[in-house]
């Protein structure tokens, strides 16, 4: 679609981009209820921002990512007190046996956990990086420079490597 969607076209347009919303919500909320709340908030923010969307300035997916990530970061910050009030998880969670979960699955779960522990901007950056977005696209979505994206990706990857290295074999 080359023009901004009209309010009547919004549901169909949103359906084309709902995968972005679900990826962002999953990255920022582990709890299903929180994830649903965040999805509702992202939908509301997209609807409210629709009159300001200019297709000449950004691709639809870039704009949706930008609104969704900004909403998720705000949501994450606003709900810090609620998260702090929850009972913490035990330090050692039971892990499935090797027969139940191949090593790669376990590594993916660990990577997801490590990314979940990152600061909000770093988490958003890695979500986009893992979606194979270019540094230029990431910079555009997050409003930072391309060189800043490259530096942050490099530092985060090194941090993640170190986290994996500290894990027991």
JSON list of N, CA and C in Angstrom, two decimals, residues 15 17 29 39 42 47 49 51 57 60 63 74 77 81-82 85-86 94 99 105-106 124-125 127 135 141 155 159 162:
[
{"chain": "A", "resi": 15, "resn": "UNK", "atom": "N", "xyz": [-3.71, -6.45, 9.82]},
{"chain": "A", "resi": 15, "resn": "UNK", "atom": "CA", "xyz": [-3.56, -7.90, 9.67]},
{"chain": "A", "resi": 15, "resn": "UNK", "atom": "C", "xyz": [-2.26, -8.25, 8.94]},
{"chain": "A", "resi": 17, "resn": "UNK", "atom": "N", "xyz": [0.49, -6.72, 9.27]},
{"chain": "A", "resi": 17, "resn": "UNK", "atom": "CA", "xyz": [1.63, -6.41, 10.14]},
{"chain": "A", "resi": 17, "resn": "UNK", "atom": "C", "xyz": [1.49, -6.98, 11.55]},
{"chain": "A", "resi": 29, "resn": "UNK", "atom": "N", "xyz": [7.13, -9.40, 27.05]},
{"chain": "A", "resi": 29, "resn": "UNK", "atom": "CA", "xyz": [6.24, -9.95, 28.08]},
{"chain": "A", "resi": 29, "resn": "UNK", "atom": "C", "xyz": [6.25, -11.47, 28.02]},
{"chain": "A", "resi": 39, "resn": "UNK", "atom": "N", "xyz": [-0.39, -6.00, 23.64]},
{"chain": "A", "resi": 39, "resn": "UNK", "atom": "CA", "xyz": [-0.93, -6.02, 22.28]},
{"chain": "A", "resi": 39, "resn": "UNK", "atom": "C", "xyz": [-2.08, -5.01, 22.14]},
{"chain": "A", "resi": 42, "resn": "UNK", "atom": "N", "xyz": [-0.56, -1.58, 21.99]},
{"chain": "A", "resi": 42, "resn": "UNK", "atom": "CA", "xyz": [0.06, -1.32, 20.69]},
{"chain": "A", "resi": 42, "resn": "UNK", "atom": "C", "xyz": [-0.99, -1.01, 19.63]},
{"chain": "A", "resi": 47, "resn": "UNK", "atom": "N", "xyz": [-3.51, 2.99, 16.14]},
{"chain": "A", "resi": 47, "resn": "UNK", "atom": "CA", "xyz": [-4.73, 3.67, 15.70]},
{"chain": "A", "resi": 47, "resn": "UNK", "atom": "C", "xyz": [-4.61, 5.17, 15.93]},
{"chain": "A", "resi": 49, "resn": "UNK", "atom": "N", "xyz": [-1.89, 6.92, 16.18]},
{"chain": "A", "resi": 49, "resn": "UNK", "atom": "CA", "xyz": [-0.80, 7.51, 15.39]},
{"chain": "A", "resi": 49, "resn": "UNK", "atom": "C", "xyz": [-1.07, 7.45, 13.89]},
{"chain": "A", "resi": 51, "resn": "UNK", "atom": "N", "xyz": [-3.07, 8.90, 11.76]},
{"chain": "A", "resi": 51, "resn": "UNK", "atom": "CA", "xyz": [-3.10, 10.15, 10.99]},
{"chain": "A", "resi": 51, "resn": "UNK", "atom": "C", "xyz": [-1.71, 10.76, 10.76]},
{"chain": "A", "resi": 57, "resn": "UNK", "atom": "N", "xyz": [7.98, 8.79, 4.29]},
{"chain": "A", "resi": 57, "resn": "UNK", "atom": "CA", "xyz": [9.07, 8.88, 5.26]},
{"chain": "A", "resi": 57, "resn": "UNK", "atom": "C", "xyz": [9.54, 7.52, 5.76]},
{"chain": "A", "resi": 60, "resn": "UNK", "atom": "N", "xyz": [5.85, 0.86, 5.88]},
{"chain": "A", "resi": 60, "resn": "UNK", "atom": "CA", "xyz": [4.82, 0.51, 6.86]},
{"chain": "A", "resi": 60, "resn": "UNK", "atom": "C", "xyz": [5.41, -0.36, 7.97]},
{"chain": "A", "resi": 63, "resn": "UNK", "atom": "N", "xyz": [7.51, 1.68, 10.36]},
{"chain": "A", "resi": 63, "resn": "UNK", "atom": "CA", "xyz": [6.66, 2.51, 11.21]},
{"chain": "A", "resi": 63, "resn": "UNK", "atom": "C", "xyz": [5.97, 1.68, 12.28]},
{"chain": "A", "resi": 74, "resn": "UNK", "atom": "N", "xyz": [7.68, 1.69, 26.84]},
{"chain": "A", "resi": 74, "resn": "UNK", "atom": "CA", "xyz": [6.89, 2.44, 27.82]},
{"chain": "A", "resi": 74, "resn": "UNK", "atom": "C", "xyz": [6.10, 1.50, 28.74]},
{"chain": "A", "resi": 77, "resn": "UNK", "atom": "N", "xyz": [8.42, -0.15, 31.24]},
{"chain": "A", "resi": 77, "resn": "UNK", "atom": "CA", "xyz": [8.80, 0.76, 32.32]},
{"chain": "A", "resi": 77, "resn": "UNK", "atom": "C", "xyz": [7.66, 1.00, 33.29]},
{"chain": "A", "resi": 81, "resn": "UNK", "atom": "N", "xyz": [7.01, -1.76, 38.64]},
{"chain": "A", "resi": 81, "resn": "UNK", "atom": "CA", "xyz": [6.59, -1.97, 40.02]},
{"chain": "A", "resi": 81, "resn": "UNK", "atom": "C", "xyz": [5.80, -3.27, 40.16]},
{"chain": "A", "resi": 82, "resn": "UNK", "atom": "N", "xyz": [4.94, -3.52, 39.19]},
{"chain": "A", "resi": 82, "resn": "UNK", "atom": "CA", "xyz": [4.15, -4.76, 39.23]},
{"chain": "A", "resi": 82, "resn": "UNK", "atom": "C", "xyz": [5.05, -5.99, 39.11]},
{"chain": "A", "resi": 85, "resn": "UNK", "atom": "N", "xyz": [6.90, -6.71, 42.34]},
{"chain": "A", "resi": 85, "resn": "UNK", "atom": "CA", "xyz": [6.06, -7.26, 43.39]},
{"chain": "A", "resi": 85, "resn": "UNK", "atom": "C", "xyz": [5.83, -8.76, 43.23]},
{"chain": "A", "resi": 86, "resn": "UNK", "atom": "N", "xyz": [6.09, -9.27, 42.06]},
{"chain": "A", "resi": 86, "resn": "UNK", "atom": "CA", "xyz": [5.89, -10.71, 41.83]},
{"chain": "A", "resi": 86, "resn": "UNK", "atom": "C", "xyz": [6.98, -11.50, 42.53]},
{"chain": "A", "resi": 94, "resn": "UNK", "atom": "N", "xyz": [14.25, -26.18, 37.00]},
{"chain": "A", "resi": 94, "resn": "UNK", "atom": "CA", "xyz": [14.48, -27.53, 36.49]},
{"chain": "A", "resi": 94, "resn": "UNK", "atom": "C", "xyz": [14.63, -27.51, 34.97]},
{"chain": "A", "resi": 99, "resn": "UNK", "atom": "N", "xyz": [17.48, -35.84, 26.44]},
{"chain": "A", "resi": 99, "resn": "UNK", "atom": "CA", "xyz": [16.62, -36.61, 25.55]},
{"chain": "A", "resi": 99, "resn": "UNK", "atom": "C", "xyz": [15.35, -35.83, 25.22]},
{"chain": "A", "resi": 105, "resn": "UNK", "atom": "N", "xyz": [17.82, -26.44, 21.25]},
{"chain": "A", "resi": 105, "resn": "UNK", "atom": "CA", "xyz": [16.63, -25.87, 21.89]},
{"chain": "A", "resi": 105, "resn": "UNK", "atom": "C", "xyz": [16.99, -25.22, 23.21]},
{"chain": "A", "resi": 106, "resn": "UNK", "atom": "N", "xyz": [17.84, -25.88, 23.97]},
{"chain": "A", "resi": 106, "resn": "UNK", "atom": "CA", "xyz": [18.26, -25.33, 25.25]},
{"chain": "A", "resi": 106, "resn": "UNK", "atom": "C", "xyz": [19.04, -24.03, 25.05]},
{"chain": "A", "resi": 124, "resn": "UNK", "atom": "N", "xyz": [15.25, -4.29, 22.21]},
{"chain": "A", "resi": 124, "resn": "UNK", "atom": "CA", "xyz": [14.61, -3.93, 20.94]},
{"chain": "A", "resi": 124, "resn": "UNK", "atom": "C", "xyz": [15.60, -4.09, 19.79]},
{"chain": "A", "resi": 125, "resn": "UNK", "atom": "N", "xyz": [16.82, -3.64, 20.01]},
{"chain": "A", "resi": 125, "resn": "UNK", "atom": "CA", "xyz": [17.85, -3.73, 18.98]},
{"chain": "A", "resi": 125, "resn": "UNK", "atom": "C", "xyz": [18.10, -5.19, 18.59]},
{"chain": "A", "resi": 127, "resn": "UNK", "atom": "N", "xyz": [16.10, -7.76, 19.01]},
{"chain": "A", "resi": 127, "resn": "UNK", "atom": "CA", "xyz": [14.90, -8.30, 18.36]},
{"chain": "A", "resi": 127, "resn": "UNK", "atom": "C", "xyz": [14.94, -7.99, 16.87]},
{"chain": "A", "resi": 135, "resn": "UNK", "atom": "N", "xyz": [21.26, -2.73, 9.45]},
{"chain": "A", "resi": 135, "resn": "UNK", "atom": "CA", "xyz": [21.62, -1.72, 10.45]},
{"chain": "A", "resi": 135, "resn": "UNK", "atom": "C", "xyz": [20.91, -0.41, 10.15]},
{"chain": "A", "resi": 141, "resn": "UNK", "atom": "N", "xyz": [14.29, 2.67, 12.74]},
{"chain": "A", "resi": 141, "resn": "UNK", "atom": "CA", "xyz": [13.21, 2.27, 13.65]},
{"chain": "A", "resi": 141, "resn": "UNK", "atom": "C", "xyz": [13.46, 2.80, 15.06]},
{"chain": "A", "resi": 155, "resn": "UNK", "atom": "N", "xyz": [28.69, -5.01, 20.88]},
{"chain": "A", "resi": 155, "resn": "UNK", "atom": "CA", "xyz": [28.82, -5.11, 22.34]},
{"chain": "A", "resi": 155, "resn": "UNK", "atom": "C", "xyz": [27.84, -6.11, 22.94]},
{"chain": "A", "resi": 159, "resn": "UNK", "atom": "N", "xyz": [28.62, -9.52, 24.94]},
{"chain": "A", "resi": 159, "resn": "UNK", "atom": "CA", "xyz": [28.01, -9.77, 26.25]},
{"chain": "A", "resi": 159, "resn": "UNK", "atom": "C", "xyz": [27.30, -11.13, 26.26]},
{"chain": "A", "resi": 162, "resn": "UNK", "atom": "N", "xyz": [29.80, -13.99, 26.38]},
{"chain": "A", "resi": 162, "resn": "UNK", "atom": "CA", "xyz": [30.32, -14.16, 27.73]},
{"chain": "A", "resi": 162, "resn": "UNK", "atom": "C", "xyz": [29.30, -14.85, 28.63]}
]
